[in-house]
Short mmCIF file of N, CA and C in Angstrom, two decimals:
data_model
loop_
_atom_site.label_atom_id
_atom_site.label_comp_id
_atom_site.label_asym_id
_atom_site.label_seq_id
_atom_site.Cartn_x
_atom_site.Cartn_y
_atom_site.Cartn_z
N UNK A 323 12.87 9.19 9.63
CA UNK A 323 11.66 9.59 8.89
C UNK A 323 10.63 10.13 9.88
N UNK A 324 10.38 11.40 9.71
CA UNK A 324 9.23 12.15 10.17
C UNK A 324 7.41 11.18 10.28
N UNK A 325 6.91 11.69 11.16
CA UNK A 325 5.46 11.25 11.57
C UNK A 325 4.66 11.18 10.37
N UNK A 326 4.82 12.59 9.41
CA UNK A 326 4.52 13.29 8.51
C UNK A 326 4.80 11.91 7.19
N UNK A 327 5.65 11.83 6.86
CA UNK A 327 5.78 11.30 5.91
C UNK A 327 5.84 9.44 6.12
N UNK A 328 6.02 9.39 7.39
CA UNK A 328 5.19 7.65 7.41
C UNK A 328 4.09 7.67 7.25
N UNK A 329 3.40 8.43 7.57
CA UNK A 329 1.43 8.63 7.35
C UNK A 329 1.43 8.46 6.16
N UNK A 330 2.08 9.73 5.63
CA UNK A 330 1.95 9.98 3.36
C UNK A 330 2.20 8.71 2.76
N UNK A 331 3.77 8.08 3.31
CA UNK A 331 3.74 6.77 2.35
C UNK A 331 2.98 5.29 3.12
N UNK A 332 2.64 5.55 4.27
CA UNK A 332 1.12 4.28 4.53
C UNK A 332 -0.18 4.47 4.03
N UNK A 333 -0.36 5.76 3.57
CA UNK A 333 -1.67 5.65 2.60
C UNK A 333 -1.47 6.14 1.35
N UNK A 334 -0.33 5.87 0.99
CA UNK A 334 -0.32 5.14 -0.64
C UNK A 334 -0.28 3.57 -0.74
N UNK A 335 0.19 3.58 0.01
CA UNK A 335 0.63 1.55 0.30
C UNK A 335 -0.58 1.65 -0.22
N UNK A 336 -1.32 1.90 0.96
CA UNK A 336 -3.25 0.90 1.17
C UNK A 336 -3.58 1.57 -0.22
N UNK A 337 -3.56 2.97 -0.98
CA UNK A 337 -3.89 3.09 -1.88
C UNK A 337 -3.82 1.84 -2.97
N UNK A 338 -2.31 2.00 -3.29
CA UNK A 338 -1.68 1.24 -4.24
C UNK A 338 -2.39 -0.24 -4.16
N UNK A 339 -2.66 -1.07 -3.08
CA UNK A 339 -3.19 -2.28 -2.42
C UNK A 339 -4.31 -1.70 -2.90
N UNK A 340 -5.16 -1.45 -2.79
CA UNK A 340 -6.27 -1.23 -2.92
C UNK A 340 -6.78 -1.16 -4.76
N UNK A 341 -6.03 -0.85 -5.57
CA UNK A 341 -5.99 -0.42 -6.06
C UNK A 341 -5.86 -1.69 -6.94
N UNK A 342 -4.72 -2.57 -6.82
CA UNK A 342 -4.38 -3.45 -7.09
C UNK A 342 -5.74 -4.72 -6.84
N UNK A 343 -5.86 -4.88 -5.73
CA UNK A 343 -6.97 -5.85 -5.53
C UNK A 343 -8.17 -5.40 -6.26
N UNK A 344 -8.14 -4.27 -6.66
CA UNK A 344 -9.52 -4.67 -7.44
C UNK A 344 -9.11 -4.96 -8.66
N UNK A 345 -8.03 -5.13 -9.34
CA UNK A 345 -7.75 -5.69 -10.58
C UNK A 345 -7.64 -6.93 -10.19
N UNK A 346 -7.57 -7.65 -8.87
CA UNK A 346 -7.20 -8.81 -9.08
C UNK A 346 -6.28 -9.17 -8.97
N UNK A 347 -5.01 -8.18 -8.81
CA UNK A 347 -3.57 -8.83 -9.18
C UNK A 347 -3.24 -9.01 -7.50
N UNK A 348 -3.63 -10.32 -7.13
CA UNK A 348 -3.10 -10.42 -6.09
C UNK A 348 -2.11 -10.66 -5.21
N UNK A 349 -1.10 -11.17 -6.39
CA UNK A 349 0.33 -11.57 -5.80
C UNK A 349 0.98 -10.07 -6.02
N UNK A 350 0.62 -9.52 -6.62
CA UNK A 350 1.41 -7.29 -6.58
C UNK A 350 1.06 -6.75 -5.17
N UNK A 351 0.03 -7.10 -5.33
CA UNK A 351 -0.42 -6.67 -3.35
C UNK A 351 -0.24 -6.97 -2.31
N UNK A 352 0.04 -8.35 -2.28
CA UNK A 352 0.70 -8.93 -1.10
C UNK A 352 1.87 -7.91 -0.51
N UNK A 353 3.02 -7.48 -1.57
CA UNK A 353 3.58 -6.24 -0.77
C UNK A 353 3.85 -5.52 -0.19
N UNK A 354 2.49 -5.07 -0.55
CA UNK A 354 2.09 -3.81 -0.12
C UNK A 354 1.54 -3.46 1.40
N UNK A 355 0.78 -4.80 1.59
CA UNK A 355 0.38 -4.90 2.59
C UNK A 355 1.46 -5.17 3.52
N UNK A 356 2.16 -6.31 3.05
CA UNK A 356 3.64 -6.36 4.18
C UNK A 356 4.33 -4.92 4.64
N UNK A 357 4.31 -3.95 3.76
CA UNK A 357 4.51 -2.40 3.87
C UNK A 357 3.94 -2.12 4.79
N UNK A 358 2.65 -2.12 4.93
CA UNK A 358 1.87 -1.30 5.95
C UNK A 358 1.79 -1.49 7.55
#
């Protein structure tokens, strides 16, 4: 996997995380973060 596309899918992670914690759903995020 290219430079290029580890960047693209580490800031969806934090998106997605981000995204998630503000609903609250904190056990969905935990994930995500392990992702990043």
């Amino acid at each position: 996997m290219n430079n290029t596309a580890r960047t693209k899918l580490h800031a969806k992670a934090l998106v997605y995380a981000k995204i998630l914690n503000s609903n609250s759903i904190h056990q969905e995020a935990t994930p995500y973060r392990l992702l990043c």
